[in-house]
Amino acid sequence: EVQLVQSGAEMKKPGESLKISCKASGYSFTVHWIGWVRQMPGKGLEWMGIIYPGDSDTRYSPSFQGQVTISVDKSINTAHLQWSSLKASDSAMYYCVRGYCSGGSCYGRWFEFWGQGTLVTVSS
Amino acid sequence: QSALTQPPSASGSPGQSVTISCTGTSSDVGTYDYVAWYQQHPGQAPKLMLYEVNKRPSGVPNRFSGSKSGNTASLTVSGLQAEDEADYYCSSYAGSNNLVVFGGGTKLTVL
């Protein structure tokens, strides 16, 4: 069974750094793209970026390029999303998502598997 | 890239059909058949309902169907049931390095 289990809720102050995680199980971690989606309170879904664990090839939405860093640790089948200096506007629910494979290739164009979400609250 | 455009709300009575539109551009919906629809109930993670315009993942009822014409994709829910009341989001592949764009979401109310 494919599972994406995310780290717990975080409460941080503006300017602090943060790294949240998404531990994958039930499939070959290095084969499938893993992405991150933001949902601000009461708002819609926003695609942030995606990484291919096999070679750490990473793509970012222009809206999030330079604002966050997506990485993986293949040794523990875990993807990470990190901020070096949080802002209040980073307060949101963050979901990790897994891509799919078709015809012998793997893509991150839609997402069947979602983590349970990590709530990040940034407040002074 | 800009978000896809969805109506903020839609509604229907039990047993009726409702269609939700998702309008993009020639850079996303109009070019690629990688449109997906997600259902999100309050307090839950989104759930994939349709992918590649009209394909259903295992377990999704065939009351959910999809189509696309030009730059607009549509989700139709037939035989509305109370449990269909949720927020629905469309997404599309937008090329250029695996970029994905979401719609703003539509709140579906079952009257």
PDB file of C-alpha atoms in Angstrom:
ATOM      1  CA  GLU A   1       0.000   0.000   0.000  1.00  0.00           C
ATOM      2  CA  VAL A   2       1.376   3.369  -1.041  1.00  0.00           C
ATOM      3  CA  GLN A   3       1.627   5.780   1.877  1.00  0.00           C
ATOM      4  CA  LEU A   4       2.948   9.306   2.235  1.00  0.00           C
ATOM      5  CA  VAL A   5       3.256  10.210   5.904  1.00  0.00           C
ATOM      6  CA  GLN A   6       4.098  13.805   6.676  1.00  0.00           C
ATOM      7  CA  SER A   7       5.707  15.322   9.742  1.00  0.00           C
ATOM      8  CA  GLY A   8       3.598  17.035  12.375  1.00  0.00           C
ATOM      9  CA  ALA A   9       2.273  20.564  12.688  1.00  0.00           C
ATOM     10  CA  GLU A  10       4.796  23.334  13.222  1.00  0.00           C
ATOM     11  CA  MET A  11       4.520  26.688  14.939  1.00  0.00           C
ATOM     12  CA  LYS A  12       7.340  29.074  14.106  1.00  0.00           C
ATOM     13  CA  LYS A  13       8.262  32.751  14.325  1.00  0.00           C
ATOM     14  CA  PRO A  14       8.984  34.977  11.320  1.00  0.00           C
ATOM     15  CA  GLY A  15      12.595  34.687  10.251  1.00  0.00           C
ATOM     16  CA  GLU A  16      13.040  31.158  11.570  1.00  0.00           C
ATOM     17  CA  SER A  17      13.992  28.233   9.373  1.00  0.00           C
ATOM     18  CA  LEU A  18      11.929  25.087   8.903  1.00  0.00           C
ATOM     19  CA  LYS A  19      12.182  21.722   7.192  1.00  0.00           C
ATOM     20  CA  ILE A  20       9.115  19.483   6.916  1.00  0.00           C
ATOM     21  CA  SER A  21       9.164  15.913   5.704  1.00  0.00           C
ATOM     22  CA  CYS A  22       7.189  13.347   3.757  1.00  0.00           C
ATOM     23  CA  LYS A  23       8.100   9.694   4.306  1.00  0.00           C
ATOM     24  CA  ALA A  24       7.124   7.365   1.490  1.00  0.00           C
ATOM     25  CA  SER A  25       6.443   3.661   1.702  1.00  0.00           C
ATOM     26  CA  GLY A  26       4.842   0.894  -0.302  1.00  0.00           C
ATOM     27  CA  TYR A  27       6.611   1.572  -3.601  1.00  0.00           C
ATOM     28  CA  SER A  28      10.024   2.163  -5.125  1.00  0.00           C
ATOM     29  CA  PHE A  29      10.887   5.637  -3.832  1.00  0.00           C
ATOM     30  CA  THR A  30      13.451   6.554  -6.461  1.00  0.00           C
ATOM     31  CA  VAL A  31      11.124   5.922  -9.404  1.00  0.00           C
ATOM     32  CA  HIS A  32       8.264   8.330  -8.759  1.00  0.00           C
ATOM     33  CA  TRP A  33       8.264  12.126  -8.768  1.00  0.00           C
ATOM     34  CA  ILE A  34       7.261  13.702  -5.436  1.00  0.00           C
ATOM     35  CA  GLY A  35       5.780  17.173  -5.316  1.00  0.00           C
ATOM     36  CA  TRP A  36       4.503  19.722  -2.833  1.00  0.00           C
ATOM     37  CA  VAL A  37       1.195  21.602  -2.824  1.00  0.00           C
ATOM     38  CA  ARG A  38       0.310  24.596  -0.670  1.00  0.00           C
ATOM     39  CA  GLN A  39      -3.149  25.425   0.630  1.00  0.00           C
ATOM     40  CA  MET A  40      -3.440  28.682   2.499  1.00  0.00           C
ATOM     41  CA  PRO A  41      -6.269  28.973   5.056  1.00  0.00           C
ATOM     42  CA  GLY A  42      -9.619  28.947   3.274  1.00  0.00           C
ATOM     43  CA  LYS A  43      -7.955  29.059  -0.136  1.00  0.00           C
ATOM     44  CA  GLY A  44      -7.253  26.784  -3.065  1.00  0.00           C
ATOM     45  CA  LEU A  45      -4.433  24.472  -4.028  1.00  0.00           C
ATOM     46  CA  GLU A  46      -1.132  25.806  -5.374  1.00  0.00           C
ATOM     47  CA  TRP A  47       1.539  23.619  -6.987  1.00  0.00           C
ATOM     48  CA  MET A  48       4.938  24.470  -5.552  1.00  0.00           C
ATOM     49  CA  GLY A  49       7.394  22.147  -7.200  1.00  0.00           C
ATOM     50  CA  ILE A  50       8.492  18.582  -7.729  1.00  0.00           C
ATOM     51  CA  ILE A  51      11.578  16.385  -7.414  1.00  0.00           C
ATOM     52  CA  TYR A  52      12.670  13.102  -8.959  1.00  0.00           C
ATOM     53  CA  PRO A  53      14.313  11.143  -6.142  1.00  0.00           C
ATOM     54  CA  GLY A  54      16.340   9.031  -8.548  1.00  0.00           C
ATOM     55  CA  ASP A  55      18.619  11.913  -9.510  1.00  0.00           C
ATOM     56  CA  SER A  56      17.238  14.856  -7.459  1.00  0.00           C
ATOM     57  CA  ASP A  57      16.105  16.643 -10.619  1.00  0.00           C
ATOM     58  CA  THR A  58      13.956  19.456  -9.183  1.00  0.00           C
ATOM     59  CA  ARG A  59      11.480  21.822 -10.818  1.00  0.00           C
ATOM     60  CA  TYR A  60       9.817  24.769  -9.127  1.00  0.00           C
ATOM     61  CA  SER A  61       6.738  26.817  -9.871  1.00  0.00           C
ATOM     62  CA  PRO A  62       7.872  30.345 -10.744  1.00  0.00           C
ATOM     63  CA  SER A  63       5.829  31.527  -7.750  1.00  0.00           C
ATOM     64  CA  PHE A  64       7.937  29.487  -5.356  1.00  0.00           C
ATOM     65  CA  GLN A  65      11.356  29.496  -7.039  1.00  0.00           C
ATOM     66  CA  GLY A  66      13.876  30.901  -4.575  1.00  0.00           C
ATOM     67  CA  GLN A  67      11.360  30.871  -1.731  1.00  0.00           C
ATOM     68  CA  VAL A  68      11.615  27.193  -0.752  1.00  0.00           C
ATOM     69  CA  THR A  69      13.927  24.248  -1.300  1.00  0.00           C
ATOM     70  CA  ILE A  70      12.747  20.750  -2.171  1.00  0.00           C
ATOM     71  CA  SER A  71      15.079  17.847  -1.479  1.00  0.00           C
ATOM     72  CA  VAL A  72      15.106  14.104  -0.828  1.00  0.00           C
ATOM     73  CA  ASP A  73      16.998  11.678   1.379  1.00  0.00           C
ATOM     74  CA  LYS A  74      16.960   8.405  -0.514  1.00  0.00           C
ATOM     75  CA  SER A  75      18.414   6.503   2.433  1.00  0.00           C
ATOM     76  CA  ILE A  76      15.187   7.000   4.381  1.00  0.00           C
ATOM     77  CA  ASN A  77      12.690   7.339   1.498  1.00  0.00           C
ATOM     78  CA  THR A  78      11.839  10.885   2.559  1.00  0.00           C
ATOM     79  CA  ALA A  79      11.209  14.133   0.732  1.00  0.00           C
ATOM     80  CA  HIS A  80      11.669  17.512   2.381  1.00  0.00           C
ATOM     81  CA  LEU A  81      10.384  21.040   1.939  1.00  0.00           C
ATOM     82  CA  GLN A  82      12.362  23.758   3.634  1.00  0.00           C
ATOM     83  CA  TRP A  83      12.428  27.482   4.252  1.00  0.00           C
ATOM     84  CA  SER A  84      15.460  29.478   5.339  1.00  0.00           C
ATOM     85  CA  SER A  85      13.492  32.458   6.640  1.00  0.00           C
ATOM     86  CA  LEU A  86       9.781  32.049   7.230  1.00  0.00           C
ATOM     87  CA  LYS A  87       7.210  34.783   6.726  1.00  0.00           C
ATOM     88  CA  ALA A  88       3.720  35.042   8.149  1.00  0.00           C
ATOM     89  CA  SER A  89       2.419  34.503   4.625  1.00  0.00           C
ATOM     90  CA  ASP A  90       3.968  31.013   4.649  1.00  0.00           C
ATOM     91  CA  SER A  91       1.266  29.926   7.109  1.00  0.00           C
ATOM     92  CA  ALA A  92      -0.598  27.177   5.298  1.00  0.00           C
ATOM     93  CA  MET A  93      -1.253  23.475   4.984  1.00  0.00           C
ATOM     94  CA  TYR A  94       1.384  21.749   2.888  1.00  0.00           C
ATOM     95  CA  TYR A  95       0.718  18.443   1.123  1.00  0.00           C
ATOM     96  CA  CYS A  96       3.229  16.121  -0.472  1.00  0.00           C
ATOM     97  CA  VAL A  97       2.013  14.268  -3.557  1.00  0.00           C
ATOM     98  CA  ARG A  98       3.290  11.415  -5.696  1.00  0.00           C
ATOM     99  CA  GLY A  99       3.400  11.265  -9.451  1.00  0.00           C
ATOM    100  CA  TYR A 100       2.739   8.253 -11.647  1.00  0.00           C
ATOM    101  CA  CYS A 101       4.351   6.001 -14.212  1.00  0.00           C
ATOM    102  CA  SER A 102       2.937   5.186 -17.612  1.00  0.00           C
ATOM    103  CA  GLY A 103       4.409   3.478 -20.634  1.00  0.00           C
ATOM    104  CA  GLY A 104       7.724   2.922 -18.931  1.00  0.00           C
ATOM    105  CA  SER A 105       8.237   6.576 -17.986  1.00  0.00           C
ATOM    106  CA  CYS A 106       7.316   8.458 -14.843  1.00  0.00           C
ATOM    107  CA  TYR A 107       5.732  11.869 -14.576  1.00  0.00           C
ATOM    108  CA  GLY A 108       4.386  14.436 -12.163  1.00  0.00           C
ATOM    109  CA  ARG A 109       1.434  15.711 -14.144  1.00  0.00           C
ATOM    110  CA  TRP A 110      -1.327  14.548 -11.784  1.00  0.00           C
ATOM    111  CA  PHE A 111      -1.288  13.028  -8.347  1.00  0.00           C
ATOM    112  CA  GLU A 112      -3.147   9.976  -7.035  1.00  0.00           C
ATOM    113  CA  PHE A 113      -1.393   9.786  -3.688  1.00  0.00           C
ATOM    114  CA  TRP A 114      -1.394  12.607  -1.166  1.00  0.00           C
ATOM    115  CA  GLY A 115       0.095  12.943   2.290  1.00  0.00           C
ATOM    116  CA  GLN A 116      -2.142  13.915   5.183  1.00  0.00           C
ATOM    117  CA  GLY A 117      -0.780  17.449   5.204  1.00  0.00           C
ATOM    118  CA  THR A 118       1.487  19.448   7.507  1.00  0.00           C
ATOM    119  CA  LEU A 119       0.086  22.627   9.013  1.00  0.00           C
ATOM    120  CA  VAL A 120       2.657  25.386   9.289  1.00  0.00           C
ATOM    121  CA  THR A 121       1.819  28.428  11.385  1.00  0.00           C
ATOM    122  CA  VAL A 122       4.156  31.419  11.359  1.00  0.00           C
ATOM    123  CA  SER A 123       3.368  34.069  13.927  1.00  0.00           C
ATOM    124  CA  SER A 124       5.244  36.394  16.189  1.00  0.00           C
TER     125      SER A 124
ATOM    126  CA  GLN B   1       1.612  30.659 -14.969  1.00  0.00           C
ATOM    127  CA  SER B   2      -1.911  31.722 -13.967  1.00  0.00           C
ATOM    128  CA  ALA B   3      -4.393  29.584 -12.129  1.00  0.00           C
ATOM    129  CA  LEU B   4      -7.118  27.872 -14.105  1.00  0.00           C
ATOM    130  CA  THR B   5     -10.558  29.494 -13.838  1.00  0.00           C
ATOM    131  CA  GLN B   6     -13.380  27.664 -12.082  1.00  0.00           C
ATOM    132  CA  PRO B   7     -16.754  28.959 -10.929  1.00  0.00           C
ATOM    133  CA  PRO B   8     -16.626  29.521  -7.159  1.00  0.00           C
ATOM    134  CA  SER B   9     -19.791  27.560  -6.556  1.00  0.00           C
ATOM    135  CA  ALA B  10     -22.164  25.030  -8.084  1.00  0.00           C
ATOM    136  CA  SER B  11     -25.196  23.240  -6.756  1.00  0.00           C
ATOM    137  CA  GLY B  12     -27.765  20.610  -7.524  1.00  0.00           C
ATOM    138  CA  SER B  13     -30.400  18.479  -5.889  1.00  0.00           C
ATOM    139  CA  PRO B  14     -29.907  14.802  -5.103  1.00  0.00           C
ATOM    140  CA  GLY B  15     -30.197  12.715  -8.232  1.00  0.00           C
ATOM    141  CA  GLN B  16     -29.524  15.630 -10.561  1.00  0.00           C
ATOM    142  CA  SER B  17     -26.407  16.253 -12.634  1.00  0.00           C
ATOM    143  CA  VAL B  18     -24.045  19.172 -12.245  1.00  0.00           C
ATOM    144  CA  THR B  19     -21.149  20.271 -14.439  1.00  0.00           C
ATOM    145  CA  ILE B  20     -18.161  22.285 -13.274  1.00  0.00           C
ATOM    146  CA  SER B  21     -15.982  24.053 -15.814  1.00  0.00           C
ATOM    147  CA  CYS B  22     -12.257  24.683 -15.744  1.00  0.00           C
ATOM    148  CA  THR B  23     -10.893  27.206 -18.210  1.00  0.00           C
ATOM    149  CA  GLY B  24      -7.234  27.495 -19.001  1.00  0.00           C
ATOM    150  CA  THR B  25      -5.209  28.615 -21.986  1.00  0.00           C
ATOM    151  CA  SER B  26      -3.507  27.191 -25.025  1.00  0.00           C
ATOM    152  CA  SER B  27      -0.426  26.728 -22.819  1.00  0.00           C
ATOM    153  CA  ASP B  28      -2.100  24.209 -20.532  1.00  0.00           C
ATOM    154  CA  VAL B  29      -5.617  22.781 -20.917  1.00  0.00           C
ATOM    155  CA  GLY B  30      -5.752  23.576 -24.614  1.00  0.00           C
ATOM    156  CA  THR B  31      -2.559  21.701 -25.434  1.00  0.00           C
ATOM    157  CA  TYR B  32      -2.305  18.838 -22.973  1.00  0.00           C
ATOM    158  CA  ASP B  33      -4.728  16.035 -22.105  1.00  0.00           C
ATOM    159  CA  TYR B  34      -3.340  15.938 -18.580  1.00  0.00           C
ATOM    160  CA  VAL B  35      -6.310  17.507 -16.853  1.00  0.00           C
ATOM    161  CA  ALA B  36      -7.136  16.097 -13.423  1.00  0.00           C
ATOM    162  CA  TRP B  37      -9.921  16.718 -10.950  1.00  0.00           C
ATOM    163  CA  TYR B  38      -9.638  16.474  -7.182  1.00  0.00           C
ATOM    164  CA  GLN B  39     -12.327  16.328  -4.495  1.00  0.00           C
ATOM    165  CA  GLN B  40     -11.637  17.794  -1.075  1.00  0.00           C
ATOM    166  CA  HIS B  41     -13.901  17.414   1.918  1.00  0.00           C
ATOM    167  CA  PRO B  42     -13.392  19.800   4.852  1.00  0.00           C
ATOM    168  CA  GLY B  43     -10.369  18.922   6.914  1.00  0.00           C
ATOM    169  CA  GLN B  44      -9.201  16.224   4.521  1.00  0.00           C
ATOM    170  CA  ALA B  45      -6.504  15.904   1.897  1.00  0.00           C
ATOM    171  CA  PRO B  46      -7.648  16.152  -1.713  1.00  0.00           C
ATOM    172  CA  LYS B  47      -8.605  12.941  -3.520  1.00  0.00           C
ATOM    173  CA  LEU B  48      -7.984  12.279  -7.204  1.00  0.00           C
ATOM    174  CA  MET B  49     -11.308  11.784  -9.007  1.00  0.00           C
ATOM    175  CA  LEU B  50     -10.315  11.984 -12.679  1.00  0.00           C
ATOM    176  CA  TYR B  51      -7.038  12.088 -14.541  1.00  0.00           C
ATOM    177  CA  GLU B  52      -6.075  12.610 -18.176  1.00  0.00           C
ATOM    178  CA  VAL B  53      -9.400  14.381 -18.763  1.00  0.00           C
ATOM    179  CA  ASN B  54     -11.763  11.440 -18.319  1.00  0.00           C
ATOM    180  CA  LYS B  55     -10.066   8.472 -16.676  1.00  0.00           C
ATOM    181  CA  ARG B  56     -11.214   7.323 -13.250  1.00  0.00           C
ATOM    182  CA  PRO B  57      -8.881   5.852 -10.637  1.00  0.00           C
ATOM    183  CA  SER B  58      -9.979   2.590  -9.121  1.00  0.00           C
ATOM    184  CA  GLY B  59     -12.800   3.106  -6.656  1.00  0.00           C
ATOM    185  CA  VAL B  60     -14.175   6.350  -8.070  1.00  0.00           C
ATOM    186  CA  PRO B  61     -17.845   5.954  -9.039  1.00  0.00           C
ATOM    187  CA  ASN B  62     -18.726   6.197 -12.721  1.00  0.00           C
ATOM    188  CA  ARG B  63     -21.083   9.033 -11.773  1.00  0.00           C
ATOM    189  CA  PHE B  64     -17.982  11.204 -12.189  1.00  0.00           C
ATOM    190  CA  SER B  65     -17.033  11.948 -15.774  1.00  0.00           C
ATOM    191  CA  GLY B  66     -14.856  14.433 -17.582  1.00  0.00           C
ATOM    192  CA  SER B  67     -14.463  16.079 -20.939  1.00  0.00           C
ATOM    193  CA  LYS B  68     -12.468  18.773 -22.667  1.00  0.00           C
ATOM    194  CA  SER B  69     -13.094  21.170 -25.506  1.00  0.00           C
ATOM    195  CA  GLY B  70     -10.488  23.687 -26.515  1.00  0.00           C
ATOM    196  CA  ASN B  71      -9.159  25.470 -23.466  1.00  0.00           C
ATOM    197  CA  THR B  72     -11.990  24.326 -21.184  1.00  0.00           C
ATOM    198  CA  ALA B  73     -12.303  21.075 -19.281  1.00  0.00           C
ATOM    199  CA  SER B  74     -15.417  19.964 -17.458  1.00  0.00           C
ATOM    200  CA  LEU B  75     -16.319  17.653 -14.612  1.00  0.00           C
ATOM    201  CA  THR B  76     -19.830  16.237 -14.559  1.00  0.00           C
ATOM    202  CA  VAL B  77     -21.293  14.589 -11.495  1.00  0.00           C
ATOM    203  CA  SER B  78     -24.412  12.599 -12.312  1.00  0.00           C
ATOM    204  CA  GLY B  79     -26.934  11.268  -9.825  1.00  0.00           C
ATOM    205  CA  LEU B  80     -25.792  13.711  -7.155  1.00  0.00           C
ATOM    206  CA  GLN B  81     -25.475  12.282  -3.674  1.00  0.00           C
ATOM    207  CA  ALA B  82     -25.062  14.034  -0.353  1.00  0.00           C
ATOM    208  CA  GLU B  83     -21.481  12.821  -0.035  1.00  0.00           C
ATOM    209  CA  ASP B  84     -20.552  14.601  -3.266  1.00  0.00           C
ATOM    210  CA  GLU B  85     -20.775  17.911  -1.429  1.00  0.00           C
ATOM    211  CA  ALA B  86     -17.160  19.095  -1.357  1.00  0.00           C
ATOM    212  CA  ASP B  87     -14.662  21.423  -2.988  1.00  0.00           C
ATOM    213  CA  TYR B  88     -13.485  20.388  -6.446  1.00  0.00           C
ATOM    214  CA  TYR B  89     -10.217  21.462  -8.022  1.00  0.00           C
ATOM    215  CA  CYS B  90      -9.028  20.983 -11.558  1.00  0.00           C
ATOM    216  CA  SER B  91      -5.396  20.898 -12.556  1.00  0.00           C
ATOM    217  CA  SER B  92      -3.510  20.788 -15.817  1.00  0.00           C
ATOM    218  CA  TYR B  93      -0.011  20.039 -16.926  1.00  0.00           C
ATOM    219  CA  ALA B  94       1.481  23.196 -18.386  1.00  0.00           C
ATOM    220  CA  GLY B  95       4.628  21.790 -19.984  1.00  0.00           C
ATOM    221  CA  SER B  96       7.939  23.512 -19.391  1.00  0.00           C
ATOM    222  CA  ASN B  97       9.587  21.337 -16.844  1.00  0.00           C
ATOM    223  CA  ASN B  98       6.708  19.485 -15.281  1.00  0.00           C
ATOM    224  CA  LEU B  99       4.788  22.581 -14.328  1.00  0.00           C
ATOM    225  CA  VAL B 100       1.310  21.940 -12.979  1.00  0.00           C
ATOM    226  CA  VAL B 101      -1.369  24.572 -12.478  1.00  0.00           C
ATOM    227  CA  PHE B 102      -4.501  24.283 -10.338  1.00  0.00           C
ATOM    228  CA  GLY B 103      -7.882  25.929 -10.626  1.00  0.00           C
ATOM    229  CA  GLY B 104      -9.214  28.135  -7.869  1.00  0.00           C
ATOM    230  CA  GLY B 105     -11.713  25.514  -6.741  1.00  0.00           C
ATOM    231  CA  THR B 106     -15.490  25.114  -6.880  1.00  0.00           C
ATOM    232  CA  LYS B 107     -17.644  24.483  -3.846  1.00  0.00           C
ATOM    233  CA  LEU B 108     -20.318  21.958  -4.797  1.00  0.00           C
ATOM    234  CA  THR B 109     -23.453  22.078  -2.669  1.00  0.00           C
ATOM    235  CA  VAL B 110     -26.036  19.302  -2.730  1.00  0.00           C
ATOM    236  CA  LEU B 111     -29.325  21.001  -1.973  1.00  0.00           C
TER     237      LEU B 111
END
